[in-house]
Amino acid sequence: AQKVTQAQTEISVVEKEDVTLDCVYETRDTTYYLFWYKQPPSGELVFLIRRNSFDEQNEISGRYSWNFQKSTSSFNFTITASQVVDSAVYFCALSEPYSGNTPLVFGKGTRLSVIA
Amino acid sequence: EAQVTQNPRYLITVTGKKLTVTCSQNMNHEYMSWYRQDPGLGLRQIYYSMNVEVTDKGDVPEGYKVSRKEKRNFPLILESPSPNQTSLYFCASSSSGVEKQYFGPGTRLTVT
């Protein structure tokens, strides 16, 4: 079973629209970590956020916000007032440090295109 | 400047010709890993290393080897490359497996 599901393969929005990227994860561990990474067209991978399973507080960083809900096993990412520079592939990832499995599993990514 | 370097950045090779992709980090990180990125499949972990001389398989280890003789270096070895190993490869490092990872710039490998 897929441990990290990003159901939206591609999203296209017009500049200044808000957009939410979904991430649903699967784990039996009580201790785990969730991440979001951004891959702009230039190809590098950029860390955005890390959240541990004991901290359900939502986080806001400028136009970016993250909604972590353990009840629905989701860690969604919202960009407010999107800009062309937000165009990228966004990856959600899960780390289960005590499960004995590989430490980091990525979703397949969501390609976001912001049109001017 | 904190960074992860990979070499080469681009490589075209033929089936069966052994190759090594180097990875080096200057942050004294204990944890290093290799990923491959393929269209529609996201990033999949090949191998990871928790410390010197400690390596373990990721999700897709077949056809790859790694070694961790020094803390800063984590080379990826393809003993007999095949066309299905054509991919974009990323090396990453972090202070531990649950901290944010710093990624290298990527190596685009084509095996014909």
PDB file of C-alpha atoms in Angstrom:
ATOM      1  CA  ALA A   1       0.000   0.000   0.000  1.00  0.00           C
ATOM      2  CA  GLN A   2       1.178   3.458  -0.787  1.00  0.00           C
ATOM      3  CA  LYS A   3       2.336   5.170   2.358  1.00  0.00           C
ATOM      4  CA  VAL A   4       2.107   8.695   1.016  1.00  0.00           C
ATOM      5  CA  THR A   5      -0.609   9.598  -1.454  1.00  0.00           C
ATOM      6  CA  GLN A   6      -0.702  12.820  -3.368  1.00  0.00           C
ATOM      7  CA  ALA A   7      -3.854  12.319  -5.379  1.00  0.00           C
ATOM      8  CA  GLN A   8      -3.479  15.486  -7.411  1.00  0.00           C
ATOM      9  CA  THR A   9      -1.012  14.790 -10.184  1.00  0.00           C
ATOM     10  CA  GLU A  10      -1.232  18.236 -11.741  1.00  0.00           C
ATOM     11  CA  ILE A  11      -2.942  21.465 -10.743  1.00  0.00           C
ATOM     12  CA  SER A  12      -3.212  24.634 -12.750  1.00  0.00           C
ATOM     13  CA  VAL A  13      -4.315  27.932 -11.236  1.00  0.00           C
ATOM     14  CA  VAL A  14      -4.364  31.554 -12.230  1.00  0.00           C
ATOM     15  CA  GLU A  15      -2.048  33.883 -10.387  1.00  0.00           C
ATOM     16  CA  LYS A  16      -3.430  35.202  -7.077  1.00  0.00           C
ATOM     17  CA  GLU A  17      -5.712  32.218  -6.590  1.00  0.00           C
ATOM     18  CA  ASP A  18      -5.351  30.132  -3.454  1.00  0.00           C
ATOM     19  CA  VAL A  19      -4.447  26.491  -3.968  1.00  0.00           C
ATOM     20  CA  THR A  20      -4.287  23.493  -1.642  1.00  0.00           C
ATOM     21  CA  LEU A  21      -2.093  20.486  -2.269  1.00  0.00           C
ATOM     22  CA  ASP A  22      -3.310  17.325  -0.598  1.00  0.00           C
ATOM     23  CA  CYS A  23      -1.204  14.744   1.179  1.00  0.00           C
ATOM     24  CA  VAL A  24      -2.585  11.629   2.833  1.00  0.00           C
ATOM     25  CA  TYR A  25      -0.267   9.256   4.644  1.00  0.00           C
ATOM     26  CA  GLU A  26      -0.471   5.813   6.131  1.00  0.00           C
ATOM     27  CA  THR A  27       1.362   4.638   9.219  1.00  0.00           C
ATOM     28  CA  ARG A  28       0.851   2.470  12.272  1.00  0.00           C
ATOM     29  CA  ASP A  29       3.540   4.242  14.241  1.00  0.00           C
ATOM     30  CA  THR A  30       2.711   6.819  16.879  1.00  0.00           C
ATOM     31  CA  THR A  31       5.969   8.644  16.238  1.00  0.00           C
ATOM     32  CA  TYR A  32       6.544   9.832  12.721  1.00  0.00           C
ATOM     33  CA  TYR A  33       7.579  12.906  10.763  1.00  0.00           C
ATOM     34  CA  LEU A  34       6.069  14.579   7.752  1.00  0.00           C
ATOM     35  CA  PHE A  35       7.802  16.816   5.255  1.00  0.00           C
ATOM     36  CA  TRP A  36       7.096  18.957   2.250  1.00  0.00           C
ATOM     37  CA  TYR A  37       9.709  19.633  -0.438  1.00  0.00           C
ATOM     38  CA  LYS A  38       9.544  21.849  -3.485  1.00  0.00           C
ATOM     39  CA  GLN A  39      11.188  21.105  -6.839  1.00  0.00           C
ATOM     40  CA  PRO A  40      11.146  24.170  -9.100  1.00  0.00           C
ATOM     41  CA  PRO A  41      11.761  23.871 -12.857  1.00  0.00           C
ATOM     42  CA  SER A  42      15.495  24.254 -12.235  1.00  0.00           C
ATOM     43  CA  GLY A  43      15.408  20.798 -10.647  1.00  0.00           C
ATOM     44  CA  GLU A  44      16.799  21.226  -7.157  1.00  0.00           C
ATOM     45  CA  LEU A  45      14.891  19.954  -4.135  1.00  0.00           C
ATOM     46  CA  VAL A  46      14.094  22.547  -1.501  1.00  0.00           C
ATOM     47  CA  PHE A  47      12.945  21.757   2.021  1.00  0.00           C
ATOM     48  CA  LEU A  48       9.765  23.566   3.085  1.00  0.00           C
ATOM     49  CA  ILE A  49       8.593  22.129   6.387  1.00  0.00           C
ATOM     50  CA  ARG A  50       8.966  19.271   8.868  1.00  0.00           C
ATOM     51  CA  ARG A  51       6.264  18.280  11.337  1.00  0.00           C
ATOM     52  CA  ASN A  52       6.334  15.580  13.995  1.00  0.00           C
ATOM     53  CA  SER A  53       3.328  13.473  14.898  1.00  0.00           C
ATOM     54  CA  PHE A  54       2.919  15.046  18.304  1.00  0.00           C
ATOM     55  CA  ASP A  55       2.547  18.554  17.028  1.00  0.00           C
ATOM     56  CA  GLU A  56      -0.793  19.114  15.322  1.00  0.00           C
ATOM     57  CA  GLN A  57      -0.552  22.860  15.400  1.00  0.00           C
ATOM     58  CA  ASN A  58      -1.030  24.374  11.984  1.00  0.00           C
ATOM     59  CA  GLU A  59       1.808  26.433  10.635  1.00  0.00           C
ATOM     60  CA  ILE A  60       1.906  29.564   8.557  1.00  0.00           C
ATOM     61  CA  SER A  61       4.951  30.967   6.822  1.00  0.00           C
ATOM     62  CA  GLY A  62       4.168  33.950   4.674  1.00  0.00           C
ATOM     63  CA  ARG A  63       1.854  32.797   1.901  1.00  0.00           C
ATOM     64  CA  TYR A  64       2.381  29.147   2.827  1.00  0.00           C
ATOM     65  CA  SER A  65       0.357  27.267   5.408  1.00  0.00           C
ATOM     66  CA  TRP A  66       0.113  23.658   6.459  1.00  0.00           C
ATOM     67  CA  ASN A  67      -2.837  21.832   7.970  1.00  0.00           C
ATOM     68  CA  PHE A  68      -1.913  18.652   9.850  1.00  0.00           C
ATOM     69  CA  GLN A  69      -4.853  16.459  10.875  1.00  0.00           C
ATOM     70  CA  LYS A  70      -4.066  13.127  12.485  1.00  0.00           C
ATOM     71  CA  SER A  71      -7.746  12.154  12.485  1.00  0.00           C
ATOM     72  CA  THR A  72      -7.736  12.040   8.694  1.00  0.00           C
ATOM     73  CA  SER A  73      -4.005  11.239   8.275  1.00  0.00           C
ATOM     74  CA  SER A  74      -3.551  14.322   6.173  1.00  0.00           C
ATOM     75  CA  PHE A  75      -0.914  17.021   5.924  1.00  0.00           C
ATOM     76  CA  ASN A  76      -2.185  19.498   3.373  1.00  0.00           C
ATOM     77  CA  PHE A  77      -0.303  22.480   2.023  1.00  0.00           C
ATOM     78  CA  THR A  78      -1.990  25.728   1.017  1.00  0.00           C
ATOM     79  CA  ILE A  79      -0.483  28.556  -0.985  1.00  0.00           C
ATOM     80  CA  THR A  80      -2.370  31.814  -0.631  1.00  0.00           C
ATOM     81  CA  ALA A  81      -2.362  34.338  -3.467  1.00  0.00           C
ATOM     82  CA  SER A  82      -0.273  32.097  -5.696  1.00  0.00           C
ATOM     83  CA  GLN A  83       2.488  33.541  -7.833  1.00  0.00           C
ATOM     84  CA  VAL A  84       4.195  32.326 -10.982  1.00  0.00           C
ATOM     85  CA  VAL A  85       7.311  31.565  -8.923  1.00  0.00           C
ATOM     86  CA  ASP A  86       5.284  28.970  -7.019  1.00  0.00           C
ATOM     87  CA  SER A  87       5.176  26.815 -10.147  1.00  0.00           C
ATOM     88  CA  ALA A  88       6.958  23.614  -9.186  1.00  0.00           C
ATOM     89  CA  VAL A  89       6.514  19.998  -8.269  1.00  0.00           C
ATOM     90  CA  TYR A  90       5.706  19.596  -4.584  1.00  0.00           C
ATOM     91  CA  PHE A  91       6.470  16.415  -2.695  1.00  0.00           C
ATOM     92  CA  CYS A  92       5.099  15.226   0.609  1.00  0.00           C
ATOM     93  CA  ALA A  93       7.191  12.687   2.534  1.00  0.00           C
ATOM     94  CA  LEU A  94       6.881  10.466   5.605  1.00  0.00           C
ATOM     95  CA  SER A  95       9.568   9.237   7.977  1.00  0.00           C
ATOM     96  CA  GLU A  96       8.869   6.380  10.390  1.00  0.00           C
ATOM     97  CA  PRO A  97      12.054   6.165  12.420  1.00  0.00           C
ATOM     98  CA  TYR A  98      11.120   3.189  14.544  1.00  0.00           C
ATOM     99  CA  SER A  99       9.333   1.002  12.027  1.00  0.00           C
ATOM    100  CA  GLY A 100      12.389  -0.710  10.617  1.00  0.00           C
ATOM    101  CA  ASN A 101      11.389   0.365   7.143  1.00  0.00           C
ATOM    102  CA  THR A 102      13.261   2.829   4.973  1.00  0.00           C
ATOM    103  CA  PRO A 103      13.397   6.121   6.814  1.00  0.00           C
ATOM    104  CA  LEU A 104      11.859   8.382   4.195  1.00  0.00           C
ATOM    105  CA  VAL A 105       9.067   7.693   1.725  1.00  0.00           C
ATOM    106  CA  PHE A 106       7.966  10.297  -0.797  1.00  0.00           C
ATOM    107  CA  GLY A 107       4.642  10.745  -2.504  1.00  0.00           C
ATOM    108  CA  LYS A 108       4.611  10.919  -6.286  1.00  0.00           C
ATOM    109  CA  GLY A 109       4.372  14.673  -6.254  1.00  0.00           C
ATOM    110  CA  THR A 110       1.927  17.314  -7.437  1.00  0.00           C
ATOM    111  CA  ARG A 111       2.907  19.546 -10.315  1.00  0.00           C
ATOM    112  CA  LEU A 112       1.578  23.044  -9.745  1.00  0.00           C
ATOM    113  CA  SER A 113       1.398  25.494 -12.626  1.00  0.00           C
ATOM    114  CA  VAL A 114       0.569  29.095 -11.821  1.00  0.00           C
ATOM    115  CA  ILE A 115      -0.478  31.041 -14.873  1.00  0.00           C
ATOM    116  CA  ALA A 116       0.009  34.787 -15.091  1.00  0.00           C
TER     117      ALA A 116
ATOM    118  CA  GLU B   1      28.617  27.201   2.294  1.00  0.00           C
ATOM    119  CA  ALA B   2      26.716  24.090   3.346  1.00  0.00           C
ATOM    120  CA  GLN B   3      26.265  21.879   0.357  1.00  0.00           C
ATOM    121  CA  VAL B   4      25.955  18.438  -1.139  1.00  0.00           C
ATOM    122  CA  THR B   5      27.872  17.918  -4.350  1.00  0.00           C
ATOM    123  CA  GLN B   6      27.391  15.213  -6.939  1.00  0.00           C
ATOM    124  CA  ASN B   7      29.500  14.277  -9.911  1.00  0.00           C
ATOM    125  CA  PRO B   8      29.008  13.957 -12.742  1.00  0.00           C
ATOM    126  CA  ARG B   9      25.884  16.037 -13.325  1.00  0.00           C
ATOM    127  CA  TYR B  10      25.169  14.343 -16.632  1.00  0.00           C
ATOM    128  CA  LEU B  11      26.283  10.944 -17.858  1.00  0.00           C
ATOM    129  CA  ILE B  12      25.497   8.905 -20.937  1.00  0.00           C
ATOM    130  CA  THR B  13      26.834   5.384 -20.879  1.00  0.00           C
ATOM    131  CA  VAL B  14      26.267   1.970 -22.402  1.00  0.00           C
ATOM    132  CA  THR B  15      24.794  -1.152 -20.931  1.00  0.00           C
ATOM    133  CA  GLY B  16      27.192  -3.070 -18.734  1.00  0.00           C
ATOM    134  CA  LYS B  17      29.871  -0.421 -18.295  1.00  0.00           C
ATOM    135  CA  LYS B  18      30.515   0.071 -14.596  1.00  0.00           C
ATOM    136  CA  LEU B  19      30.104   3.587 -13.300  1.00  0.00           C
ATOM    137  CA  THR B  20      30.277   5.513 -10.055  1.00  0.00           C
ATOM    138  CA  VAL B  21      28.408   8.656  -9.104  1.00  0.00           C
ATOM    139  CA  THR B  22      30.131  10.495  -6.308  1.00  0.00           C
ATOM    140  CA  CYS B  23      28.409  12.363  -3.491  1.00  0.00           C
ATOM    141  CA  SER B  24      30.063  14.535  -0.898  1.00  0.00           C
ATOM    142  CA  GLN B  25      28.717  16.750   1.895  1.00  0.00           C
ATOM    143  CA  ASN B  26      30.498  19.348   4.014  1.00  0.00           C
ATOM    144  CA  MET B  27      28.079  19.517   6.936  1.00  0.00           C
ATOM    145  CA  ASN B  28      29.433  16.620   9.004  1.00  0.00           C
ATOM    146  CA  HIS B  29      26.089  14.868   8.604  1.00  0.00           C
ATOM    147  CA  GLU B  30      25.762  11.289   9.757  1.00  0.00           C
ATOM    148  CA  TYR B  31      22.850  10.376   7.521  1.00  0.00           C
ATOM    149  CA  MET B  32      23.181  10.142   3.747  1.00  0.00           C
ATOM    150  CA  SER B  33      20.970   8.607   1.101  1.00  0.00           C
ATOM    151  CA  TRP B  34      20.448   8.106  -2.595  1.00  0.00           C
ATOM    152  CA  TYR B  35      17.184   8.540  -4.494  1.00  0.00           C
ATOM    153  CA  ARG B  36      16.106   8.100  -8.044  1.00  0.00           C
ATOM    154  CA  GLN B  37      13.399  10.212  -9.600  1.00  0.00           C
ATOM    155  CA  ASP B  38      11.308   8.907 -12.471  1.00  0.00           C
ATOM    156  CA  PRO B  39       8.288  10.530 -14.138  1.00  0.00           C
ATOM    157  CA  GLY B  40       5.080   9.635 -12.354  1.00  0.00           C
ATOM    158  CA  LEU B  41       6.905   7.736  -9.618  1.00  0.00           C
ATOM    159  CA  GLY B  42       8.279  10.547  -7.479  1.00  0.00           C
ATOM    160  CA  LEU B  43      11.462   9.966  -5.520  1.00  0.00           C
ATOM    161  CA  ARG B  44      12.336   6.468  -4.425  1.00  0.00           C
ATOM    162  CA  GLN B  45      15.072   5.687  -1.996  1.00  0.00           C
ATOM    163  CA  ILE B  46      17.833   3.406  -3.243  1.00  0.00           C
ATOM    164  CA  TYR B  47      20.177   3.113  -0.266  1.00  0.00           C
ATOM    165  CA  TYR B  48      20.819   5.031   2.890  1.00  0.00           C
ATOM    166  CA  SER B  49      23.547   5.221   5.492  1.00  0.00           C
ATOM    167  CA  MET B  50      23.122   6.103   9.144  1.00  0.00           C
ATOM    168  CA  ASN B  51      26.875   6.495   9.708  1.00  0.00           C
ATOM    169  CA  VAL B  52      30.282   5.383   8.510  1.00  0.00           C
ATOM    170  CA  GLU B  53      30.318   1.702   7.524  1.00  0.00           C
ATOM    171  CA  VAL B  54      26.549   1.468   8.135  1.00  0.00           C
ATOM    172  CA  THR B  55      24.403   1.167   5.027  1.00  0.00           C
ATOM    173  CA  ASP B  56      20.978  -0.275   4.339  1.00  0.00           C
ATOM    174  CA  LYS B  57      18.670  -0.902   1.431  1.00  0.00           C
ATOM    175  CA  GLY B  58      15.902   1.459   0.498  1.00  0.00           C
ATOM    176  CA  ASP B  59      12.911   0.682  -1.666  1.00  0.00           C
ATOM    177  CA  VAL B  60      14.727   0.060  -4.954  1.00  0.00           C
ATOM    178  CA  PRO B  61      18.255  -1.254  -4.242  1.00  0.00           C
ATOM    179  CA  GLU B  62      18.514  -3.814  -7.053  1.00  0.00           C
ATOM    180  CA  GLY B  63      21.388  -3.111  -9.406  1.00  0.00           C
ATOM    181  CA  TYR B  64      23.093  -0.600  -7.114  1.00  0.00           C
ATOM    182  CA  LYS B  65      25.856  -0.652  -4.553  1.00  0.00           C
ATOM    183  CA  VAL B  66      27.035   1.937  -2.071  1.00  0.00           C
ATOM    184  CA  SER B  67      29.839   2.367   0.402  1.00  0.00           C
ATOM    185  CA  ARG B  68      30.424   4.719   3.319  1.00  0.00           C
ATOM    186  CA  LYS B  69      34.087   4.646   4.202  1.00  0.00           C
ATOM    187  CA  GLU B  70      34.225   8.294   5.186  1.00  0.00           C
ATOM    188  CA  LYS B  71      31.563  10.425   6.771  1.00  0.00           C
ATOM    189  CA  ARG B  72      31.504  12.996   3.988  1.00  0.00           C
ATOM    190  CA  ASN B  73      31.342  10.650   0.986  1.00  0.00           C
ATOM    191  CA  PHE B  74      28.657   8.247  -0.170  1.00  0.00           C
ATOM    192  CA  PRO B  75      29.283   7.018  -3.730  1.00  0.00           C
ATOM    193  CA  LEU B  76      26.649   5.172  -5.747  1.00  0.00           C
ATOM    194  CA  ILE B  77      27.993   2.332  -7.854  1.00  0.00           C
ATOM    195  CA  LEU B  78      26.295   0.702 -10.812  1.00  0.00           C
ATOM    196  CA  GLU B  79      28.279  -2.454 -11.516  1.00  0.00           C
ATOM    197  CA  SER B  80      26.455  -3.317 -14.739  1.00  0.00           C
ATOM    198  CA  PRO B  81      24.082  -0.533 -15.729  1.00  0.00           C
ATOM    199  CA  SER B  82      20.965  -1.342 -17.702  1.00  0.00           C
ATOM    200  CA  PRO B  83      18.557   0.921 -19.614  1.00  0.00           C
ATOM    201  CA  ASN B  84      15.977   0.722 -16.800  1.00  0.00           C
ATOM    202  CA  GLN B  85      18.447   2.583 -14.616  1.00  0.00           C
ATOM    203  CA  THR B  86      18.128   5.632 -16.811  1.00  0.00           C
ATOM    204  CA  SER B  87      16.929   8.198 -14.308  1.00  0.00           C
ATOM    205  CA  LEU B  88      17.622  11.364 -12.350  1.00  0.00           C
ATOM    206  CA  TYR B  89      19.593  10.585  -9.212  1.00  0.00           C
ATOM    207  CA  PHE B  90      19.772  12.664  -6.057  1.00  0.00           C
ATOM    208  CA  CYS B  91      22.087  12.343  -3.115  1.00  0.00           C
ATOM    209  CA  ALA B  92      20.996  13.811   0.211  1.00  0.00           C
ATOM    210  CA  SER B  93      22.372  14.284   3.683  1.00  0.00           C
ATOM    211  CA  SER B  94      20.995  15.248   7.068  1.00  0.00           C
ATOM    212  CA  SER B  95      21.985  15.117  10.707  1.00  0.00           C
ATOM    213  CA  SER B  96      19.626  12.188  11.167  1.00  0.00           C
ATOM    214  CA  GLY B  97      16.983  10.286   9.253  1.00  0.00           C
ATOM    215  CA  VAL B  98      14.196  12.425  10.704  1.00  0.00           C
ATOM    216  CA  GLU B  99      15.704  15.836  10.080  1.00  0.00           C
ATOM    217  CA  LYS B 100      15.369  17.856   6.899  1.00  0.00           C
ATOM    218  CA  GLN B 101      17.519  16.591   4.087  1.00  0.00           C
ATOM    219  CA  TYR B 102      19.888  18.651   2.004  1.00  0.00           C
ATOM    220  CA  PHE B 103      19.853  17.472  -1.578  1.00  0.00           C
ATOM    221  CA  GLY B 104      22.564  17.544  -4.180  1.00  0.00           C
ATOM    222  CA  PRO B 105      21.873  19.071  -7.598  1.00  0.00           C
ATOM    223  CA  GLY B 106      21.097  15.736  -9.216  1.00  0.00           C
ATOM    224  CA  THR B 107      22.791  13.483 -11.761  1.00  0.00           C
ATOM    225  CA  ARG B 108      20.974  12.692 -14.966  1.00  0.00           C
ATOM    226  CA  LEU B 109      22.019   9.245 -16.130  1.00  0.00           C
ATOM    227  CA  THR B 110      21.188   7.739 -19.494  1.00  0.00           C
ATOM    228  CA  VAL B 111      22.025   4.098 -20.186  1.00  0.00           C
ATOM    229  CA  THR B 112      21.773   3.029 -23.809  1.00  0.00           C
TER     230      THR B 112
END
